[in-house]
Backbone as JSON Lines, residues from 0, in Angstrom:
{"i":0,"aa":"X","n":[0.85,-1.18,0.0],"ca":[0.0,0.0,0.0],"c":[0.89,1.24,0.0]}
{"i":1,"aa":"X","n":[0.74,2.02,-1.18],"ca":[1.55,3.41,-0.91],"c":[1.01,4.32,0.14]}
{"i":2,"aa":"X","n":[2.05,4.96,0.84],"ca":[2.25,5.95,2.08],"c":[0.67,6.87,2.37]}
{"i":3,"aa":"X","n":[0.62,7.18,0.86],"ca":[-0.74,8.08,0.94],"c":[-1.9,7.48,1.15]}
{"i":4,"aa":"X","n":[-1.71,6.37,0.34],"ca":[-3.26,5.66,0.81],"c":[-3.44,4.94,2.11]}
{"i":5,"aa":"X","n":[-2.51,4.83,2.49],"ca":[-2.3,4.11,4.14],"c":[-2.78,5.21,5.1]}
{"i":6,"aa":"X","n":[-2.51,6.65,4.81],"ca":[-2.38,7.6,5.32],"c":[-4.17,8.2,5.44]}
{"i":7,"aa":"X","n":[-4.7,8.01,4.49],"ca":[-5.9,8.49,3.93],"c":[-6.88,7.63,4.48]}
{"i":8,"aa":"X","n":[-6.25,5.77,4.88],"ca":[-6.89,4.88,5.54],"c":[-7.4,5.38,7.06]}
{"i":9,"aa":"X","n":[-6.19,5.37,7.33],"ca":[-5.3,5.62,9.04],"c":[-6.24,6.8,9.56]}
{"i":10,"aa":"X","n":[-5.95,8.04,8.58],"ca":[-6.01,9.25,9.89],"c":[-6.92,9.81,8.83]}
{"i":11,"aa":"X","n":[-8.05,10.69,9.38],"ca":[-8.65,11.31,9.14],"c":[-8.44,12.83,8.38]}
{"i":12,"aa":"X","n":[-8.58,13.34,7.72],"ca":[-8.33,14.64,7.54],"c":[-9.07,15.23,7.22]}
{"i":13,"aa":"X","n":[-8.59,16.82,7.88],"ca":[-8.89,17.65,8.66],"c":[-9.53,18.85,7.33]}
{"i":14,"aa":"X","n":[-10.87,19.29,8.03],"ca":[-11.22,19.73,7.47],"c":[-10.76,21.54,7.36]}
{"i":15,"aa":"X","n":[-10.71,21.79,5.87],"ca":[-9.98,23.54,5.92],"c":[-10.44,24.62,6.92]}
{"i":16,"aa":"X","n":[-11.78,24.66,7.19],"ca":[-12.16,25.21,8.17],"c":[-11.28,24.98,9.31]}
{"i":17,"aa":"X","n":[-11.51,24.32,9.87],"ca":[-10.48,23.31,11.2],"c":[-9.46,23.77,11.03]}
{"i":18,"aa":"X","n":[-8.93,23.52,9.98],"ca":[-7.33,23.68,10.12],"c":[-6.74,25.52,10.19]}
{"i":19,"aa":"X","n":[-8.2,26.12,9.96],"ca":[-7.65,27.62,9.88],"c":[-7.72,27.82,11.27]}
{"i":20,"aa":"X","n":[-8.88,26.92,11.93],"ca":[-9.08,27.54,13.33],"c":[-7.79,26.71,13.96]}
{"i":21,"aa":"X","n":[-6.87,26.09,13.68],"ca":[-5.47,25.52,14.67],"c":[-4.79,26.2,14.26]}
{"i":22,"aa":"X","n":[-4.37,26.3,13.1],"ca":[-3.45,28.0,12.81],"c":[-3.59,28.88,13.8]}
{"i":23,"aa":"X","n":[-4.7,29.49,13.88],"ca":[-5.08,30.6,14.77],"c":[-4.68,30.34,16.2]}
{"i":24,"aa":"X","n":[-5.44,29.18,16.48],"ca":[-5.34,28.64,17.77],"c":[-3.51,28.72,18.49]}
{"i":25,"aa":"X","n":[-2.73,27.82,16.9],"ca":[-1.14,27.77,16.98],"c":[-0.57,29.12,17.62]}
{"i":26,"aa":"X","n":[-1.21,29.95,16.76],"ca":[-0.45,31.66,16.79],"c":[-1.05,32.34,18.39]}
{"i":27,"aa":"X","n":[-2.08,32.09,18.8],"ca":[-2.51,32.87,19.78],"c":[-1.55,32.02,21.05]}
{"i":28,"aa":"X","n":[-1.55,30.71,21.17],"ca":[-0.54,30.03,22.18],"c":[0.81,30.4,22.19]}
{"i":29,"aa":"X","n":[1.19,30.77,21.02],"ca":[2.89,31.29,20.42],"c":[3.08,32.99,21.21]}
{"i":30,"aa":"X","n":[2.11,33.28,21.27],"ca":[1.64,35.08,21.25],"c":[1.49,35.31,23.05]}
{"i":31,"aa":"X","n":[0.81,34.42,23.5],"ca":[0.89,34.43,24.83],"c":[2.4,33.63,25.46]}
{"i":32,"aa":"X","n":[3.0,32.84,24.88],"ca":[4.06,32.58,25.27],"c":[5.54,33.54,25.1]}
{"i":33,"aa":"X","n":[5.53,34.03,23.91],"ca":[6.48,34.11,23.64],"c":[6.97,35.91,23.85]}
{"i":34,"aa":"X","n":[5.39,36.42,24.03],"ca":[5.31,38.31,24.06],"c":[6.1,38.74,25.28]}
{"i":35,"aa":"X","n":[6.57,38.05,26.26],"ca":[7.19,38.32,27.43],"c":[8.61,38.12,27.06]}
{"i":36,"aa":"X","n":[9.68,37.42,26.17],"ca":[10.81,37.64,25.47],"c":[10.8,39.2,24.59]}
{"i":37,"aa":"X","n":[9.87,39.48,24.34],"ca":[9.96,40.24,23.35],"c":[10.81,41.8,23.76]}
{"i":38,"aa":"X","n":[10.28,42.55,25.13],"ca":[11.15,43.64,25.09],"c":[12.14,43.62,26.68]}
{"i":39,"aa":"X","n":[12.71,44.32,27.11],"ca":[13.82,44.11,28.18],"c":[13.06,44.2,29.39]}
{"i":40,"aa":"X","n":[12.05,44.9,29.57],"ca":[11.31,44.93,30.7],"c":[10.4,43.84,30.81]}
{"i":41,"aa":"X","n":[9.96,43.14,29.79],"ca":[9.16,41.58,30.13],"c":[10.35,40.43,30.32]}
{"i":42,"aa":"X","n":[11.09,40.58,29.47],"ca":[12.13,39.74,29.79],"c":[12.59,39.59,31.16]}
{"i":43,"aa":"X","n":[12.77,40.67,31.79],"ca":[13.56,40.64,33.25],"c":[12.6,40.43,33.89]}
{"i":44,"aa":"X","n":[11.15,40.48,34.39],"ca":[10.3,40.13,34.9],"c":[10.03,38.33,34.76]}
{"i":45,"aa":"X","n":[10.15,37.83,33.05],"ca":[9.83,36.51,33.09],"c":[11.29,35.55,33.54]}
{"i":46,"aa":"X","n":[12.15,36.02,33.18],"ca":[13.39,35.11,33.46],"c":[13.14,34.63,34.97]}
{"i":47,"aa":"X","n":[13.31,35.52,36.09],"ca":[13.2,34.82,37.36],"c":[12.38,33.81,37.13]}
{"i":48,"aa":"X","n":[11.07,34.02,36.92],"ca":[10.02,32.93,37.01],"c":[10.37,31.5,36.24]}
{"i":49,"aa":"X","n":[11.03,31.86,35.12],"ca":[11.41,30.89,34.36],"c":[11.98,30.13,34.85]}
{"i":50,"aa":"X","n":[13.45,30.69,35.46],"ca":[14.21,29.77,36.4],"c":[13.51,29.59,37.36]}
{"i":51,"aa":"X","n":[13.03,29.57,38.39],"ca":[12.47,29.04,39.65],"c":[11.83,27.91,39.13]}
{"i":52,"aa":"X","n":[10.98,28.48,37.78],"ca":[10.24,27.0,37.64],"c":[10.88,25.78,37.25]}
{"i":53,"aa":"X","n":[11.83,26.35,36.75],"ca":[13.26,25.21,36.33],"c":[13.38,24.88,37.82]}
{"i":54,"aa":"X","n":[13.63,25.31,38.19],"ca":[14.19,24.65,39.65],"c":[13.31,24.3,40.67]}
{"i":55,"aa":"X","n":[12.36,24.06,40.44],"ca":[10.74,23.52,41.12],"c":[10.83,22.21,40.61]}
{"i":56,"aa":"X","n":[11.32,22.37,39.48],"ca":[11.04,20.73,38.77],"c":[12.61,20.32,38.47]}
{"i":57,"aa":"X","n":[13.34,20.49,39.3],"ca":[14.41,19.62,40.07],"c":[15.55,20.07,39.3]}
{"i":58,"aa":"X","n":[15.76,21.01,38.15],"ca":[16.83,21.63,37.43],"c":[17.83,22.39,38.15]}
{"i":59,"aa":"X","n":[18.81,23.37,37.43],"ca":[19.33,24.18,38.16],"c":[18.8,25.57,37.88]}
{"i":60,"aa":"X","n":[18.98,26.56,38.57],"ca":[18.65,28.2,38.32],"c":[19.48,28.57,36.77]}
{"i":61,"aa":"X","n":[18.71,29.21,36.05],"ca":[19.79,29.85,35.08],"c":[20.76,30.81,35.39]}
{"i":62,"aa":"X","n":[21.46,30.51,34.45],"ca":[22.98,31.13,34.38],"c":[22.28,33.4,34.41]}
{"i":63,"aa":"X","n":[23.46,33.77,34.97],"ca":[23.32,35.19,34.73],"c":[23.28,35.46,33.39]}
{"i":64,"aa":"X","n":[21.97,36.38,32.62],"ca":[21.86,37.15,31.3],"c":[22.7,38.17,31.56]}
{"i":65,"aa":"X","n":[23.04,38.38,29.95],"ca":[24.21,39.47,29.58],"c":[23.34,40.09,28.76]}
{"i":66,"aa":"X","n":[23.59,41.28,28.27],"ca":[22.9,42.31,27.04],"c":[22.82,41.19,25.9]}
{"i":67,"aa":"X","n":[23.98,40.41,25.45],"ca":[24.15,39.66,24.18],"c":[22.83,38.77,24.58]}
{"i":68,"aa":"X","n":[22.64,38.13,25.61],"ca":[22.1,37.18,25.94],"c":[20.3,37.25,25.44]}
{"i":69,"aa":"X","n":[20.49,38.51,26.1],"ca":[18.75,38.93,26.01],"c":[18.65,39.76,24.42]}
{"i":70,"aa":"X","n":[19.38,39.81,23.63],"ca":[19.47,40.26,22.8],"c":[19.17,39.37,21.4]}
{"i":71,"aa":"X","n":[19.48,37.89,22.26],"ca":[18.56,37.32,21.12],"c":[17.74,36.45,21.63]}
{"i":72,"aa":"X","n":[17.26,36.79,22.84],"ca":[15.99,36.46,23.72],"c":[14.73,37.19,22.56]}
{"i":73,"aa":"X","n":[15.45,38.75,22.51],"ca":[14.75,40.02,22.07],"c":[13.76,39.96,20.94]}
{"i":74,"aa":"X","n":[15.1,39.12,20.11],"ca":[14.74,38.39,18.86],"c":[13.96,37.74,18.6]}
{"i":75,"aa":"X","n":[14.06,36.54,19.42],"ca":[12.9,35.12,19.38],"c":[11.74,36.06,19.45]}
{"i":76,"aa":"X","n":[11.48,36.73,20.7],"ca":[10.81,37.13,21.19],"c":[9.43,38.35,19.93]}
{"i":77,"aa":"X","n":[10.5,38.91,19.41],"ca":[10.01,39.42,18.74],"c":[8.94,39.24,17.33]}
{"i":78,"aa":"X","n":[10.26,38.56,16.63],"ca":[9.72,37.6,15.58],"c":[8.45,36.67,15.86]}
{"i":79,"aa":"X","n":[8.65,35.97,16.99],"ca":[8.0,34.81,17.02],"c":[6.64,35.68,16.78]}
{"i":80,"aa":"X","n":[6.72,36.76,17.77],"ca":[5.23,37.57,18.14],"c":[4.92,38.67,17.02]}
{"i":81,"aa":"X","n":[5.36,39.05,15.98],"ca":[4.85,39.65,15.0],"c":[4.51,38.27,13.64]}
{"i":82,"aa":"X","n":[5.31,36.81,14.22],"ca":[5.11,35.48,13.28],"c":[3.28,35.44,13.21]}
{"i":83,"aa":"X","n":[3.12,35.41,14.96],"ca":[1.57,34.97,15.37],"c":[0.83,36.15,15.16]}
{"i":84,"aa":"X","n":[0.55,37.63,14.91],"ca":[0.03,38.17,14.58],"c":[-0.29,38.3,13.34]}
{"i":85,"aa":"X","n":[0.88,37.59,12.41],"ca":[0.23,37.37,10.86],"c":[-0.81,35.96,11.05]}
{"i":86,"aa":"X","n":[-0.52,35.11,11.61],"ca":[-1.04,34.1,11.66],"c":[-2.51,34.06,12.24]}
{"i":87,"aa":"X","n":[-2.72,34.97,13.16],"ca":[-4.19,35.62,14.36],"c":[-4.91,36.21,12.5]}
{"i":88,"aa":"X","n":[-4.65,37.17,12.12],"ca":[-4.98,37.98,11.05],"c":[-5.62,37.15,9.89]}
{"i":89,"aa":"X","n":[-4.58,36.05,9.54],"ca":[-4.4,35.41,7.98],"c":[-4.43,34.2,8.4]}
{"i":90,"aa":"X","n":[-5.26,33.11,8.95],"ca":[-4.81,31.58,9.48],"c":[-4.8,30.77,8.32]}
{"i":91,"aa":"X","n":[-3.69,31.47,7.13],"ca":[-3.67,30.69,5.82],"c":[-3.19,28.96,5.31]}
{"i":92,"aa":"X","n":[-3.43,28.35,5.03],"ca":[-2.4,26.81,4.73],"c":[-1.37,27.11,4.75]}
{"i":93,"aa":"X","n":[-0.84,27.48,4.21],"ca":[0.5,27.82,3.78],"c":[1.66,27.65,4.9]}
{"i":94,"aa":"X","n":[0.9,29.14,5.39],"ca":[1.42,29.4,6.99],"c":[1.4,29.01,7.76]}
{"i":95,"aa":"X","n":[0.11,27.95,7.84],"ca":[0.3,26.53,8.43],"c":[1.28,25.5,8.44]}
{"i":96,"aa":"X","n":[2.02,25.49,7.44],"ca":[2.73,24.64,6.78],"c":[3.99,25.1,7.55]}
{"i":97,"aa":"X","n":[4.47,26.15,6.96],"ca":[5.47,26.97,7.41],"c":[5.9,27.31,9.2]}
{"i":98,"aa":"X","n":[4.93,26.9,9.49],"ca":[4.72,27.08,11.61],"c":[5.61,25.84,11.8]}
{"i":99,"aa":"X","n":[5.05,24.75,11.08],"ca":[4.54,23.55,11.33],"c":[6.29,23.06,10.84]}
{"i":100,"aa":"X","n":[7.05,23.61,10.02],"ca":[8.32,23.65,9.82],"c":[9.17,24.08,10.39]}
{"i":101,"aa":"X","n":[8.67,25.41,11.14],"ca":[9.43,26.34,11.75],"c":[9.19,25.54,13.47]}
{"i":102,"aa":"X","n":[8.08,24.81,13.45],"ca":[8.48,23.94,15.24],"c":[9.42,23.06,15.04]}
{"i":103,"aa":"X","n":[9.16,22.08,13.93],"ca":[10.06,21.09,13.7],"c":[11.84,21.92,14.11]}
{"i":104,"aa":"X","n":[11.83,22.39,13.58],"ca":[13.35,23.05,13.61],"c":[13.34,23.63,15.2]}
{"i":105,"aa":"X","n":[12.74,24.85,15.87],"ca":[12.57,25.11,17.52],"c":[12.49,23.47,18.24]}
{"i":106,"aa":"X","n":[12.08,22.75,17.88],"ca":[12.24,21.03,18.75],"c":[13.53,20.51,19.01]}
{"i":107,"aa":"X","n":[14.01,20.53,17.33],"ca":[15.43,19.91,17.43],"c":[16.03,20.77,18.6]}
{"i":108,"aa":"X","n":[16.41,22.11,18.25],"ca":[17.15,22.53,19.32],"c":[16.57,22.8,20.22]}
{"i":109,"aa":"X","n":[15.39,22.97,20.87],"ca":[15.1,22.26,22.41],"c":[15.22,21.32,22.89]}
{"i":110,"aa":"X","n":[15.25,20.08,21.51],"ca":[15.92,18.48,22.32],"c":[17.39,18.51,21.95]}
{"i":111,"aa":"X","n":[17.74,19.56,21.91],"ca":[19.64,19.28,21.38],"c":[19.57,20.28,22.83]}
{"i":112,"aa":"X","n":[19.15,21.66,23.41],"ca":[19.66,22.34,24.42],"c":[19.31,21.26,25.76]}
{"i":113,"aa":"X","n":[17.81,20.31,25.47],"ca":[17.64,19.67,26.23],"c":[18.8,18.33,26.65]}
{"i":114,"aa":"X","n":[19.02,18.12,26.04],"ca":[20.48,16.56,26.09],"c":[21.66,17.27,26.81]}
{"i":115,"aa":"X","n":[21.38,18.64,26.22],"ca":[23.33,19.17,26.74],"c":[22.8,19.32,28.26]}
{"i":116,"aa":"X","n":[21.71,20.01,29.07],"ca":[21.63,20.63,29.95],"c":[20.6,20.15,31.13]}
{"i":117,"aa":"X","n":[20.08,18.86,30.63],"ca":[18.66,17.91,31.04],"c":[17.93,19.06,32.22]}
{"i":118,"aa":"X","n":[17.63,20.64,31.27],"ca":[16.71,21.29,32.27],"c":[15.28,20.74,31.45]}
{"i":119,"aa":"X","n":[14.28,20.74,32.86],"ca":[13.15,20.27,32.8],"c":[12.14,21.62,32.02]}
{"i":120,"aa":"X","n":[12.36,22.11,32.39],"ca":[11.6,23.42,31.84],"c":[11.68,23.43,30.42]}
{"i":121,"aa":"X","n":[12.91,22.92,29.84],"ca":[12.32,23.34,28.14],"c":[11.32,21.84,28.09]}
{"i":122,"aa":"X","n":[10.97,20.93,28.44],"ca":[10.36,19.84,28.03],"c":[8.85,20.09,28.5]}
{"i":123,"aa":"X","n":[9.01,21.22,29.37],"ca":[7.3,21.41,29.06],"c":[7.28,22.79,28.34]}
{"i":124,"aa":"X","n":[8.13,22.96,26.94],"ca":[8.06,23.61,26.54],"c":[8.05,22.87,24.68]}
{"i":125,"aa":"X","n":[9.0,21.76,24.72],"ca":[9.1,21.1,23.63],"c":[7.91,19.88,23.45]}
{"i":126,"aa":"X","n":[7.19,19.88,24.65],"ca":[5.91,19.05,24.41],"c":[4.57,19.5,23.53]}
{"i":127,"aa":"X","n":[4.36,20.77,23.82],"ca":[3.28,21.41,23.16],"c":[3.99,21.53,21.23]}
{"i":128,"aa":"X","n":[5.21,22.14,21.72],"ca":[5.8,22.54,20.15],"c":[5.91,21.33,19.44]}
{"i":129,"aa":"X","n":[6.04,20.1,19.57],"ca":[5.94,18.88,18.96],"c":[4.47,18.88,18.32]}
{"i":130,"aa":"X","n":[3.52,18.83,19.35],"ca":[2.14,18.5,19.16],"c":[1.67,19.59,17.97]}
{"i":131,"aa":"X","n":[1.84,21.13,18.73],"ca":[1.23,21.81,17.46],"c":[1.95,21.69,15.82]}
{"i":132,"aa":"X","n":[3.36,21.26,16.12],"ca":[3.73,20.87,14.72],"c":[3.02,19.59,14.25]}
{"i":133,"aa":"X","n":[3.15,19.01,14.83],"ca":[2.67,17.67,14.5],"c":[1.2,17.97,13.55]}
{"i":134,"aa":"X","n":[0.13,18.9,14.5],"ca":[-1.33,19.03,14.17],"c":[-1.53,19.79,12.82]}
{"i":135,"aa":"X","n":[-0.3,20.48,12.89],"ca":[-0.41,22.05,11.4],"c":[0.0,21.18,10.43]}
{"i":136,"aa":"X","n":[0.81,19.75,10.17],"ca":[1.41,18.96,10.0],"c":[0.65,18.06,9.09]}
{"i":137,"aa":"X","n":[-0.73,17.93,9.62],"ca":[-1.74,16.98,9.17],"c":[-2.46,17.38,8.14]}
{"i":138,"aa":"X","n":[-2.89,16.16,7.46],"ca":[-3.21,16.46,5.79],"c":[-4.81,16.8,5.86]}
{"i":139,"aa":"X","n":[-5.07,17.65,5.62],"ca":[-5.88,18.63,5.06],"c":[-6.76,18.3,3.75]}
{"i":140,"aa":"X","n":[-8.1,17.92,4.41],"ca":[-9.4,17.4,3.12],"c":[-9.21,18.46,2.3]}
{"i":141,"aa":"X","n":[-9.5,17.94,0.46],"ca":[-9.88,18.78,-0.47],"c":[-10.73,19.13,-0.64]}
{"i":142,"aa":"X","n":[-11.61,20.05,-0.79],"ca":[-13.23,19.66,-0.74],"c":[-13.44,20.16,-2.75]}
{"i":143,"aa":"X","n":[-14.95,19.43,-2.71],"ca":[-14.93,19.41,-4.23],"c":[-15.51,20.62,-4.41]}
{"i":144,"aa":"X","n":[-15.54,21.01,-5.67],"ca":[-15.57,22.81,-5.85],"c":[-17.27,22.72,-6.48]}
């Protein structure tokens, strides 16, 4: 049986409607996570918390931030949150697609920062980012015109 038709057996797919509302859904979870990296005064407010919670769940405290440090905190931070405001706006396929690429790649290196440093905190961070890639991921009914 080829891949697709096994695939078409197996799992259901998702209707376009649906899939605009997990786009959306993707971007608004990205938007509440990630808007507190975004400028120096959320940053310094979320870092403590960050670490403590690292260290609630048996890690160590993070290391002291430097300007460089938060500077491409600033970044993530930024991007990610003007990423999900196109995405809130436009919950297009495409951009679905493209999220759904862009976790795949944020995973690896949360399970590559995760191996070097076994903090617990990125893994309840690389659990959701798996899943919503995984979901933006999924094949998408044609409907007939």
């Amino acid at each position: 049986m080829l891949p697709s038709l096994a695939l078409n057996t197996f799992w259901p797919r998702l209707h376009p409607r649906h899939y605009r509302r997990l786009v959306r859904a993707s971007a608004l979870y990205d938007l509440l996570l990630t808007i507190g990296f975004a400028t120096p005064w959320t940053l310094a407010a979320l870092l403590p918390q960050l670490s403590a919670l690292n260290q609630a769940l048996g890690g160590q405290a993070f290391p002291a931030f430097g300007p460089l440090h938060a500077l491409f905190c600033h970044l993530m931070g930024s991007l990610v949150t003007v990423w999900a405001l196109l995405r809130l706006r436009r919950p297009q396929r495409h951009l679905g697609r493209f999220d759904a690429a862009a976790r795949a790649l944020f995973s690896l290196w949360m399970a590559h920062a995760w191996w070097q440093t076994q903090a617990p905190l990125l893994l309840l961070f690389l659990g959701p980012e798996l899943l919503w890639g995984l979901a933006q991921a999924w094949p998408i009914r044609q409907l007939d015109r």
